[in-house]
PDB file of C-alpha atoms in Angstrom:
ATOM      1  CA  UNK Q  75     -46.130  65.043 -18.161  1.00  0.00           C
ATOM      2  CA  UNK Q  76     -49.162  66.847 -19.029  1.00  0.00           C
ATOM      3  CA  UNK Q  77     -49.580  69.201 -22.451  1.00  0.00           C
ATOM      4  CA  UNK Q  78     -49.289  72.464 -20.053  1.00  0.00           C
ATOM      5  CA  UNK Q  79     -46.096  71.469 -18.157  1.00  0.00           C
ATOM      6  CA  UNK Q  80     -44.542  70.512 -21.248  1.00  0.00           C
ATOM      7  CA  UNK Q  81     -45.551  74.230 -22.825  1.00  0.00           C
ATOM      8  CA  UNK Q  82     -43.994  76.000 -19.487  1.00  0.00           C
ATOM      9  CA  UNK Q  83     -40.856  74.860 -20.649  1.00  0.00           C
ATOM     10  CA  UNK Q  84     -40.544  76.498 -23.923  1.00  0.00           C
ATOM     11  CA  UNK Q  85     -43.690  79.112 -22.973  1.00  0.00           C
ATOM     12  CA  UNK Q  86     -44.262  78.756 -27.340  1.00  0.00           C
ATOM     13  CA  UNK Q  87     -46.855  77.120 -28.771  1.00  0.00           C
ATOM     14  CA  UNK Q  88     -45.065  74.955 -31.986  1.00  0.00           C
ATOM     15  CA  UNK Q  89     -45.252  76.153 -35.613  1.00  0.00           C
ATOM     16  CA  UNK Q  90     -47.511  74.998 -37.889  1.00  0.00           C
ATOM     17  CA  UNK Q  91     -45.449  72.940 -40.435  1.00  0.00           C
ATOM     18  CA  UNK Q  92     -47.385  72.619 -43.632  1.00  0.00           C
ATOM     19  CA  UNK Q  93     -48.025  75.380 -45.802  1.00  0.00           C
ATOM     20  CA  UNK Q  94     -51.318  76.990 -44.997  1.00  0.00           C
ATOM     21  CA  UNK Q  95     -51.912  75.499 -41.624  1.00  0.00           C
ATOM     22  CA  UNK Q  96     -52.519  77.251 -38.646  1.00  0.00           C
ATOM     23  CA  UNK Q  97     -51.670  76.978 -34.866  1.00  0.00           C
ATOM     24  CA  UNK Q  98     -53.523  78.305 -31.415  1.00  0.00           C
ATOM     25  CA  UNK Q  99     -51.778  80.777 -29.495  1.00  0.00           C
ATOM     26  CA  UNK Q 100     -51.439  80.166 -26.015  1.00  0.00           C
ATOM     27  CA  UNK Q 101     -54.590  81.372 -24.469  1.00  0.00           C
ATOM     28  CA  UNK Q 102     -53.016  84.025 -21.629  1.00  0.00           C
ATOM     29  CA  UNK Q 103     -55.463  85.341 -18.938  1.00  0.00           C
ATOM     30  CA  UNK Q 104     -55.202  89.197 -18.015  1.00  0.00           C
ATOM     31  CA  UNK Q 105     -55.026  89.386 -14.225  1.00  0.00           C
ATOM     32  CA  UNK Q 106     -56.898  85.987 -14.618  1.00  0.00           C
ATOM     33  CA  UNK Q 107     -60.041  85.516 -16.332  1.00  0.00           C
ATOM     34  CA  UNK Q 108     -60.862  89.344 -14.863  1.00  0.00           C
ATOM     35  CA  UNK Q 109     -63.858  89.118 -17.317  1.00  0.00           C
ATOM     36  CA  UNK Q 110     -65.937  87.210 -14.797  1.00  0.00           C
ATOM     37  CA  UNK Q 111     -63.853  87.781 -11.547  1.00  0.00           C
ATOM     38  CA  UNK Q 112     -61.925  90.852 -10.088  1.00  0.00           C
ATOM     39  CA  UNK Q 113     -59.100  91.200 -11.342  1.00  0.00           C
ATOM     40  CA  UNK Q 114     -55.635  89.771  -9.929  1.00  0.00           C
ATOM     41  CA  UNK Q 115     -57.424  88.165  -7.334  1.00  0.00           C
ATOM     42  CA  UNK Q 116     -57.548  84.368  -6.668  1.00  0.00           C
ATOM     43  CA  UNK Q 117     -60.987  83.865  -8.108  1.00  0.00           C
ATOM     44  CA  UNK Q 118     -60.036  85.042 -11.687  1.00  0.00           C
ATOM     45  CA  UNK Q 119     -56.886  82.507 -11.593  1.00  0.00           C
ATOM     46  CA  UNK Q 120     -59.375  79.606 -10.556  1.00  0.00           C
ATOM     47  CA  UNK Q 121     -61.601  81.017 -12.971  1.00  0.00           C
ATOM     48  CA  UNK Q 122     -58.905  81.010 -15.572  1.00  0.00           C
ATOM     49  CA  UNK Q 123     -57.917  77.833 -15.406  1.00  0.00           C
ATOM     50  CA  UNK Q 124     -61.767  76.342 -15.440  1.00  0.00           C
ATOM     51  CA  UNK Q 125     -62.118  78.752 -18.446  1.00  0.00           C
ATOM     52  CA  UNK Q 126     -59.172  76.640 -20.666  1.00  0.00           C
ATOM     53  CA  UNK Q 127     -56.836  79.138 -20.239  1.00  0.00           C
ATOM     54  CA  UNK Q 128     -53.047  78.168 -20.650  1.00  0.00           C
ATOM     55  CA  UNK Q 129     -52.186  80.368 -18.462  1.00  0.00           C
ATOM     56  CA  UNK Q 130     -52.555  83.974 -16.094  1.00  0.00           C
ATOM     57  CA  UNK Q 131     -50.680  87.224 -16.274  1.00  0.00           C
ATOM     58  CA  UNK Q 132     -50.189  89.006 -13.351  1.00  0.00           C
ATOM     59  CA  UNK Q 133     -48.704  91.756 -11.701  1.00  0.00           C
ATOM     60  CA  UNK Q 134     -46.485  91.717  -8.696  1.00  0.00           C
ATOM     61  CA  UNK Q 135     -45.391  94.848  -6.297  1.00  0.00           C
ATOM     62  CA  UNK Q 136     -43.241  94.873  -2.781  1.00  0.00           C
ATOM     63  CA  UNK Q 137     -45.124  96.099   0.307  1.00  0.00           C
ATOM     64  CA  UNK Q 138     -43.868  97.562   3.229  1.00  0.00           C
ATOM     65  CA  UNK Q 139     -42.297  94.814   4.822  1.00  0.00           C
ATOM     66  CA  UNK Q 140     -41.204  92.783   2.123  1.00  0.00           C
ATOM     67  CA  UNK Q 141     -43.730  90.968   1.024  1.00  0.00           C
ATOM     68  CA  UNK Q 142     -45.150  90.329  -2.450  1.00  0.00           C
ATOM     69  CA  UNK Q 143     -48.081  91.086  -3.464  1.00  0.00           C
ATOM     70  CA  UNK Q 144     -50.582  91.155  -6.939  1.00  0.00           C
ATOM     71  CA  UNK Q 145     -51.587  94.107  -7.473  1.00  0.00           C
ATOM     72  CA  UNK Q 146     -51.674  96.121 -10.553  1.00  0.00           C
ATOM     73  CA  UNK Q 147     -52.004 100.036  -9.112  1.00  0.00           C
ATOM     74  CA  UNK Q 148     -49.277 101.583  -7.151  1.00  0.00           C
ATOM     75  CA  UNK Q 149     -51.832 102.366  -4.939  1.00  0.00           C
ATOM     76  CA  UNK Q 150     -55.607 101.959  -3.476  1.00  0.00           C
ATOM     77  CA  UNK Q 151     -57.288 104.784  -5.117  1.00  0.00           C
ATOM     78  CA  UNK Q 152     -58.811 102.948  -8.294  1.00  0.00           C
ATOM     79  CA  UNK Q 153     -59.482  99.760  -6.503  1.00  0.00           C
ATOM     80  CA  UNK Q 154     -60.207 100.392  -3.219  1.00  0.00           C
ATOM     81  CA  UNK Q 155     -61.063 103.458  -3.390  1.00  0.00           C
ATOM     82  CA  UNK Q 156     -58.483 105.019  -0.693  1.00  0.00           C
ATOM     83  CA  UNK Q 157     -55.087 106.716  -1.150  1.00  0.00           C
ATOM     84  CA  UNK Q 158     -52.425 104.744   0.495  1.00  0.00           C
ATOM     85  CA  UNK Q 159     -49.858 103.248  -1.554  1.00  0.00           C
ATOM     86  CA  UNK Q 160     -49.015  99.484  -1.485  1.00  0.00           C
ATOM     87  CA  UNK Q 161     -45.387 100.206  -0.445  1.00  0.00           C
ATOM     88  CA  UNK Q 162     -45.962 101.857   2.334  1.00  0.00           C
ATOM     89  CA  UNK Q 163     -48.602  99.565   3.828  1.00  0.00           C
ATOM     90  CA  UNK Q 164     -47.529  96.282   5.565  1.00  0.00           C
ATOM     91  CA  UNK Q 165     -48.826  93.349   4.490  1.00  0.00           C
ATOM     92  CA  UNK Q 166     -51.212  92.606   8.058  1.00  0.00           C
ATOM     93  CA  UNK Q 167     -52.653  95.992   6.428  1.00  0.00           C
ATOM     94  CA  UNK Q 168     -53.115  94.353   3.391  1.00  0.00           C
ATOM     95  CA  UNK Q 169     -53.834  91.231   4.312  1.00  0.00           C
ATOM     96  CA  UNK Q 170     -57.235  93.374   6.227  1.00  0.00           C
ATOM     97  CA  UNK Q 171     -57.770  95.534   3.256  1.00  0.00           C
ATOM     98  CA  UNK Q 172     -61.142  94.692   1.315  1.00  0.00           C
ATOM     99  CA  UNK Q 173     -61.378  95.871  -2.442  1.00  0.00           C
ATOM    100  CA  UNK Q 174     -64.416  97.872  -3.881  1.00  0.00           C
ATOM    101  CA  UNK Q 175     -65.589  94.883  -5.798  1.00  0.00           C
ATOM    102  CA  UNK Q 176     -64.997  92.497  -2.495  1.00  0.00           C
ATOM    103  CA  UNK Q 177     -61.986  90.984  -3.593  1.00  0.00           C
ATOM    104  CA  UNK Q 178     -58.408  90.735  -1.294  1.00  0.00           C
ATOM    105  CA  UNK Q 179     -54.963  91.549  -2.400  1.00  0.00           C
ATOM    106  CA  UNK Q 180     -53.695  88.037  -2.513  1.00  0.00           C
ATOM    107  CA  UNK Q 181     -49.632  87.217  -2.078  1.00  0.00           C
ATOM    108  CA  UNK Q 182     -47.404  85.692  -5.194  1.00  0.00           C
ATOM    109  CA  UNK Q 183     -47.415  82.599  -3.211  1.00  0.00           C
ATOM    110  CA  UNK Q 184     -50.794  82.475  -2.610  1.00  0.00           C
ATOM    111  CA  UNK Q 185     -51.448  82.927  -6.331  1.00  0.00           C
ATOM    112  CA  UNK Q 186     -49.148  80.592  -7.721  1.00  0.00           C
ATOM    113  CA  UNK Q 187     -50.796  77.828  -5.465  1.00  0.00           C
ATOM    114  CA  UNK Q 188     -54.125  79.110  -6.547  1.00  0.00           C
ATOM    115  CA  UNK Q 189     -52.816  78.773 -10.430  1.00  0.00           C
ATOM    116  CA  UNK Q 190     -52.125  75.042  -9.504  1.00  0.00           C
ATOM    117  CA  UNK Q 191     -49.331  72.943 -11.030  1.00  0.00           C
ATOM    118  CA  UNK Q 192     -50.284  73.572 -14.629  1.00  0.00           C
ATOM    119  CA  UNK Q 193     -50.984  76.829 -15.133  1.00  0.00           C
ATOM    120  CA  UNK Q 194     -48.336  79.040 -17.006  1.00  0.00           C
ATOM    121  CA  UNK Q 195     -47.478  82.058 -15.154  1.00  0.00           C
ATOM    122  CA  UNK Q 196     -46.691  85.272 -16.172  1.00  0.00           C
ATOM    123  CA  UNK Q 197     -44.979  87.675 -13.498  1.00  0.00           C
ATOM    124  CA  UNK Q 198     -45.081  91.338 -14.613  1.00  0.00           C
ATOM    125  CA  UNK Q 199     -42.806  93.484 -12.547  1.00  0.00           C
ATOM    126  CA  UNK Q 200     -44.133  96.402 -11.586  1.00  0.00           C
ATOM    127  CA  UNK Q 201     -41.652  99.508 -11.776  1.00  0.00           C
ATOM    128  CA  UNK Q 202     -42.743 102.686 -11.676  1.00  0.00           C
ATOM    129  CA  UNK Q 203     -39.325 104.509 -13.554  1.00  0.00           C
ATOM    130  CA  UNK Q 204     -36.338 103.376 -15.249  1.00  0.00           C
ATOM    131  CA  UNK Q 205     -34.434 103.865 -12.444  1.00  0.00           C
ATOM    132  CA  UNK Q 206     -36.084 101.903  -9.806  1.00  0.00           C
ATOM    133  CA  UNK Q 207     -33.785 101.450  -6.565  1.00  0.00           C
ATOM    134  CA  UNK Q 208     -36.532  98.996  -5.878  1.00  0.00           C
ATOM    135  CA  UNK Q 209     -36.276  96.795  -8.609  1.00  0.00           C
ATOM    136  CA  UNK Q 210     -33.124  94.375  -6.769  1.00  0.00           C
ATOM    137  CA  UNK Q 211     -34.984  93.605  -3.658  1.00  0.00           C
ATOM    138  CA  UNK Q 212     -38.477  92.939  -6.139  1.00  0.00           C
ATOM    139  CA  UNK Q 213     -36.216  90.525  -8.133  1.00  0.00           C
ATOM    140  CA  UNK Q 214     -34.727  88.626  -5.127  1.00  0.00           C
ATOM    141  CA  UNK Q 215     -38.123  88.595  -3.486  1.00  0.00           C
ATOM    142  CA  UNK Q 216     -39.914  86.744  -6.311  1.00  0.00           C
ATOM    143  CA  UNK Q 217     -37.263  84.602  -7.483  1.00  0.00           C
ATOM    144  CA  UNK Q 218     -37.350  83.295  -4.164  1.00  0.00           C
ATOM    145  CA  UNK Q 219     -41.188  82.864  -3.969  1.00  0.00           C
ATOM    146  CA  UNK Q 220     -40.922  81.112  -7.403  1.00  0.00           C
ATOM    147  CA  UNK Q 221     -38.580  78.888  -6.148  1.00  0.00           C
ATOM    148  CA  UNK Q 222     -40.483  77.945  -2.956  1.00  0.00           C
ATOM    149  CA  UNK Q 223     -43.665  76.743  -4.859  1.00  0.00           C
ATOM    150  CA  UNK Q 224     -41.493  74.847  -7.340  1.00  0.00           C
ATOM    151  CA  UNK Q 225     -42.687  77.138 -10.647  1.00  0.00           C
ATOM    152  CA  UNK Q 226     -39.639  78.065 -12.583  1.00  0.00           C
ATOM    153  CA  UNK Q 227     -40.216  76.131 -14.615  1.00  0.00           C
ATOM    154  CA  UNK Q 228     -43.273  77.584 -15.965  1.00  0.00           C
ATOM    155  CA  UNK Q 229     -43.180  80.923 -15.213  1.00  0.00           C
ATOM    156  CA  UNK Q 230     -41.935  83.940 -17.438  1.00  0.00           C
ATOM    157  CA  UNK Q 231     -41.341  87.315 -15.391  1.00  0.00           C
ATOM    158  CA  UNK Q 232     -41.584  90.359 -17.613  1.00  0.00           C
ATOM    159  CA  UNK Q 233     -41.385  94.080 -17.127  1.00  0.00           C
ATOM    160  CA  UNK Q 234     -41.943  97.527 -18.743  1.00  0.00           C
ATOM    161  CA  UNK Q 235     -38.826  98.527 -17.672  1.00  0.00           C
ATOM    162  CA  UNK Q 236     -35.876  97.007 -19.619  1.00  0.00           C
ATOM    163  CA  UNK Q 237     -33.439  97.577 -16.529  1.00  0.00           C
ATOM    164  CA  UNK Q 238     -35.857  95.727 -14.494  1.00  0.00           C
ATOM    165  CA  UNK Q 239     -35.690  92.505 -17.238  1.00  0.00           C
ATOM    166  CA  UNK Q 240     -32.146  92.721 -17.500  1.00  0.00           C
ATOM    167  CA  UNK Q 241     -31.787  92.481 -13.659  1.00  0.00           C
ATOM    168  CA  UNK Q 242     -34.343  89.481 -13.600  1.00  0.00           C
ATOM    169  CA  UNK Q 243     -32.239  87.665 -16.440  1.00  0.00           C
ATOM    170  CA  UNK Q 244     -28.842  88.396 -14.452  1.00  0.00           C
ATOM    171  CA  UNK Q 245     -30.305  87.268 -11.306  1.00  0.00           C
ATOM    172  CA  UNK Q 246     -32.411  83.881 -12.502  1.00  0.00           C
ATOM    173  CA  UNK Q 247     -30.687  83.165 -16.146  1.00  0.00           C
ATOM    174  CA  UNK Q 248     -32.638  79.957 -16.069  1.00  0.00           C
ATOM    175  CA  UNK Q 249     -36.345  81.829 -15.758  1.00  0.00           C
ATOM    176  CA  UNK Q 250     -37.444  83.578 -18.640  1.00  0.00           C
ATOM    177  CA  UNK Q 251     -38.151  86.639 -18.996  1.00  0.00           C
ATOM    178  CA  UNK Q 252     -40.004  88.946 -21.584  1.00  0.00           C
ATOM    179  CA  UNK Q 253     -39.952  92.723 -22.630  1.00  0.00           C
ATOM    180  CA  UNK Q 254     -43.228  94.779 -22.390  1.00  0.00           C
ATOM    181  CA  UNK Q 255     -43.586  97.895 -25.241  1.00  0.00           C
ATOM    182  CA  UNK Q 256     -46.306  99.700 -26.768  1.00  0.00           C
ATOM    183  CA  UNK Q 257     -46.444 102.217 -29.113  1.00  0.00           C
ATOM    184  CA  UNK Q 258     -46.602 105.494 -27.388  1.00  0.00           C
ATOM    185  CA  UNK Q 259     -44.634 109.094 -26.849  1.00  0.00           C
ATOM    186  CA  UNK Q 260     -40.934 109.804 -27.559  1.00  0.00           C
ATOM    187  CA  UNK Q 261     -40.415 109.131 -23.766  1.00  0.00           C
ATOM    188  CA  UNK Q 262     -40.778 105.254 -24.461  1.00  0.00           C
ATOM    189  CA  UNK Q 263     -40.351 105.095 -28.257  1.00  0.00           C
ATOM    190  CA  UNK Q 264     -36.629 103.486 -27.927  1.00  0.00           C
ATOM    191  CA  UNK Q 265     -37.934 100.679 -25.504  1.00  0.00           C
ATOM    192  CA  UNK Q 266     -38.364  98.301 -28.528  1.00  0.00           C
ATOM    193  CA  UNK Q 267     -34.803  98.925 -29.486  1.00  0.00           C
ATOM    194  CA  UNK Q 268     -33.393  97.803 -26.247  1.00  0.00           C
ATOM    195  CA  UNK Q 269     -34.659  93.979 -27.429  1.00  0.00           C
ATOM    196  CA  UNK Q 270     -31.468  93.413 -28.983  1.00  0.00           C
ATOM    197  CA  UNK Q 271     -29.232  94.578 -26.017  1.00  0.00           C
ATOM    198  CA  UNK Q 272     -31.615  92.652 -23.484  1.00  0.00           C
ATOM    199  CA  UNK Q 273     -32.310  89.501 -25.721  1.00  0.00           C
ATOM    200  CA  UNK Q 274     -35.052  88.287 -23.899  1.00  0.00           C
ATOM    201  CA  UNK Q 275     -37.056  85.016 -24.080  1.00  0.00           C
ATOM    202  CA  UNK Q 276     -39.746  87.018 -25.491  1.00  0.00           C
ATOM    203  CA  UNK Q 277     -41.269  89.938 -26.917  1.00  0.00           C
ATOM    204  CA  UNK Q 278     -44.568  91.141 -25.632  1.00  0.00           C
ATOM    205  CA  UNK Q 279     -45.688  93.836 -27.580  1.00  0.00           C
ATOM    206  CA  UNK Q 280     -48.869  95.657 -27.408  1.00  0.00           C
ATOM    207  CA  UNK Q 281     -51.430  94.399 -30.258  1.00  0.00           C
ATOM    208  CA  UNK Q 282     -51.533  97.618 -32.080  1.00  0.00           C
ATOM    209  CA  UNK Q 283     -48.003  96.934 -32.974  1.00  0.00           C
ATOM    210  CA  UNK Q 284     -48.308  93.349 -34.149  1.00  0.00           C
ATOM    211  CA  UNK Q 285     -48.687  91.898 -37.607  1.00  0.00           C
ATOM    212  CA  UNK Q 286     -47.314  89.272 -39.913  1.00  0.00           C
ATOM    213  CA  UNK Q 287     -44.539  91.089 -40.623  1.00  0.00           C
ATOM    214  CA  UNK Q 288     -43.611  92.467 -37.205  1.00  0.00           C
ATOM    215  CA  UNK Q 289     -44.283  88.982 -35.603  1.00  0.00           C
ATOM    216  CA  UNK Q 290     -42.297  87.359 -38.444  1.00  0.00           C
ATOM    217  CA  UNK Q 291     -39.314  89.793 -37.761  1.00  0.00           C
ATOM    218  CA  UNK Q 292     -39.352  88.919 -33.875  1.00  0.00           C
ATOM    219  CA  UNK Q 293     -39.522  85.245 -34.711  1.00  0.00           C
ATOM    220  CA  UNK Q 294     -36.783  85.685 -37.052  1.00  0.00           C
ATOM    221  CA  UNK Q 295     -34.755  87.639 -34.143  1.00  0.00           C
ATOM    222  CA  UNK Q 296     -35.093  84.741 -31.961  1.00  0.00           C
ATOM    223  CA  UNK Q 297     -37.891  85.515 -29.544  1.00  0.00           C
ATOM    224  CA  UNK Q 298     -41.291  84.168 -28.760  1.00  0.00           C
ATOM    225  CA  UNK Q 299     -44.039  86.527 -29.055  1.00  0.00           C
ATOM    226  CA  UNK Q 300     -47.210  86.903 -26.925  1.00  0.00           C
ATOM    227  CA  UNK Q 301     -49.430  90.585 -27.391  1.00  0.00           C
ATOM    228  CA  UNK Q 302     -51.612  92.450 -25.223  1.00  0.00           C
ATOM    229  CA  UNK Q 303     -54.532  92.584 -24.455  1.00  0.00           C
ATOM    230  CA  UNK Q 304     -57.431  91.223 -26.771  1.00  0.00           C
ATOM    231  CA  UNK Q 305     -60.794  90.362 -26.223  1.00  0.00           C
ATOM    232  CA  UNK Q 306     -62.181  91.058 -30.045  1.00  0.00           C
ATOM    233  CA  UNK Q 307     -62.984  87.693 -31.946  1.00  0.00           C
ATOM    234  CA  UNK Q 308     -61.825  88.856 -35.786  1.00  0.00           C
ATOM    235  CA  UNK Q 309     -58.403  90.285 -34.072  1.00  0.00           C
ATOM    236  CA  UNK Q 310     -58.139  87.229 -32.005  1.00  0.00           C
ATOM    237  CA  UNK Q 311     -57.923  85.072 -34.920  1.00  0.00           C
ATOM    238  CA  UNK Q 312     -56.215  87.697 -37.112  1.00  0.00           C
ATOM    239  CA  UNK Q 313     -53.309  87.508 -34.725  1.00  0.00           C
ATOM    240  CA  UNK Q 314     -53.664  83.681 -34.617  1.00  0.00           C
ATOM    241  CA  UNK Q 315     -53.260  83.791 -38.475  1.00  0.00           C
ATOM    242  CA  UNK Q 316     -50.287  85.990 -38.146  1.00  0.00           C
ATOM    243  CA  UNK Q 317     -48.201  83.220 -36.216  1.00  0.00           C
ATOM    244  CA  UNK Q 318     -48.021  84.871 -32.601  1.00  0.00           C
ATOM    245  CA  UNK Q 319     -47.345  82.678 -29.986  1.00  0.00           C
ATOM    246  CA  UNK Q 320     -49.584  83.822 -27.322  1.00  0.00           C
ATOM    247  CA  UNK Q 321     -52.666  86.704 -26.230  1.00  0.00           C
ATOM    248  CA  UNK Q 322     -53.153  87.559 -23.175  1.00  0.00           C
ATOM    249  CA  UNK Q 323     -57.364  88.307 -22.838  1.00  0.00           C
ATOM    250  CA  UNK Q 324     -59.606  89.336 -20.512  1.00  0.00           C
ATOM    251  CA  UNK Q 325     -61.880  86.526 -21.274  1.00  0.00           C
ATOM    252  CA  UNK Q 326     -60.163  83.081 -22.097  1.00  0.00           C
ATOM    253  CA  UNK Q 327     -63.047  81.108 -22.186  1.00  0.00           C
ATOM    254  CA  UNK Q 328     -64.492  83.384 -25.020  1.00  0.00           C
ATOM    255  CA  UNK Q 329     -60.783  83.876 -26.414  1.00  0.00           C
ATOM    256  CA  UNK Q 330     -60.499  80.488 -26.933  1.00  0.00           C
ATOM    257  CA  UNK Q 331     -63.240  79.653 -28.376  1.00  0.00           C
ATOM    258  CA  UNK Q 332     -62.972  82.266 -31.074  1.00  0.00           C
ATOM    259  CA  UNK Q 333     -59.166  80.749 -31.342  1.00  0.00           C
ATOM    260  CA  UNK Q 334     -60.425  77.523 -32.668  1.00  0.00           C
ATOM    261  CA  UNK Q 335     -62.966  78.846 -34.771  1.00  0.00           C
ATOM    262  CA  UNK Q 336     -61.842  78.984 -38.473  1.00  0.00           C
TER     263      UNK Q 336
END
């Protein structure tokens, strides 16, 4: 069983055990190694993975027949530079739709079989309110595409959207799942607080919110805890000091280097 496999179970890099050490965070690419490739697309999960990445985040949405797709926007305006949204496009639209920077909207399937067998994989749910009626039919739609290419066992689905976590860990118990927060406006101040009602696998907070002590206090809560999104060398390896688990980046390659630089 190779190193990577064996970290998809757990998704959480071990301690360091003697006073003073240190350990590597999992090196997590943003959209892929979107650095160097567009972003989401399969390039910048190839790329990732030649980079030394452990792993890709990325973000998943339904389409208008069913279909799953990674993308990041609800619709084409930033990208592609039209209006349409994904949902109400079909995926043979889709599937013909070019990107501004050349790339194509690839499916999950298609990603997770560009990711290869080692890759981690994180899932981000894409909900655009609290009170998504789309969430259930997202949920049952990538739990089964997980399933098909034989990845549950390294994948961790998260979401913004603590309703949309707690239907992931009702639905697939056995696939982890995470909680996304940043510090922000009263409207999503109390989404750190729903932690302890969801009790997730893990915590992903954004950076800004992350330091020994708030790390250590997750840890000692019981989850893992992987931050958003870092490309900075000193903060890298501040964080790395700090005992989180894993950092998602735009550019692993560069990540890790600074990683395992003392």
């Amino acid at each position: 069983m190779s190193t990577a496999t064996e970290l998809g179970r757990t998704w959480r890099r071990a301690r360091p055990t003697c006073p003073g050490s240190w350990h590597t965070p999992l090196v997590i690419g943003h959209r892929g190694s979107s650095a160097w490739a567009p972003e989401n697309s399969i390039e910048a999960f190839r790329r990732a993975a030649v980079d030394g990445a452990d792993g890709v985040e990325l973000d998943v949405l339904a389409c208008a027949t069913g279909e799953i797709v990674v993308f990041h926007d609800d619709d084409l305006r930033r990208l592609g530079g039209r209006h349409e949204r994904i949902a109400d496009l079909p995926l043979s639209d889709i599937r013909d739709t070019t990107l501004l920077d050349g790339a194509r909207i690839p499916t999950l399937a298609e990603a997770l079989a560009a990711c290869g067998g080692d890759l981690l994989v994180n899932i981000e749910l894409k909900s655009s309110r609290v009170f998504d009626a789309t969430v259930p039919a997202l949920v049952e739609r990538v739990s089964e595409t997980v399933d098909h290419a034989g990845a549950s066992a390294r994948v961790l689905v998260s979401s913004f959207n603590p309703l949309a976590v707690r239907a992931w860990r009702r639905w697939r118990p056995d696939v982890k799942a995470a909680l996304l927060f940043e510090r922000a406006g009263l409207a999503t101040a109390w989404k750190p607080w729903t932690l302890s009602w969801l009790h997730p696998f893990a915590a992903h907070p954004h950076e800004s919110l992350c330091d020994a002590q708030a790390i250590d206090h997750w840890h000692q809560a019981g989850y893992a805890v992987n931050t958003w999104t870092v490309d900075d060398p000193a903060r890298l390896r501040a964080l790395r000091d700090a005992g989180i688990d894993g950092i998602v980046t735009n550019d692993p390659g560069a990540a890790r280097a600074a990683l395992e630089s003392r």
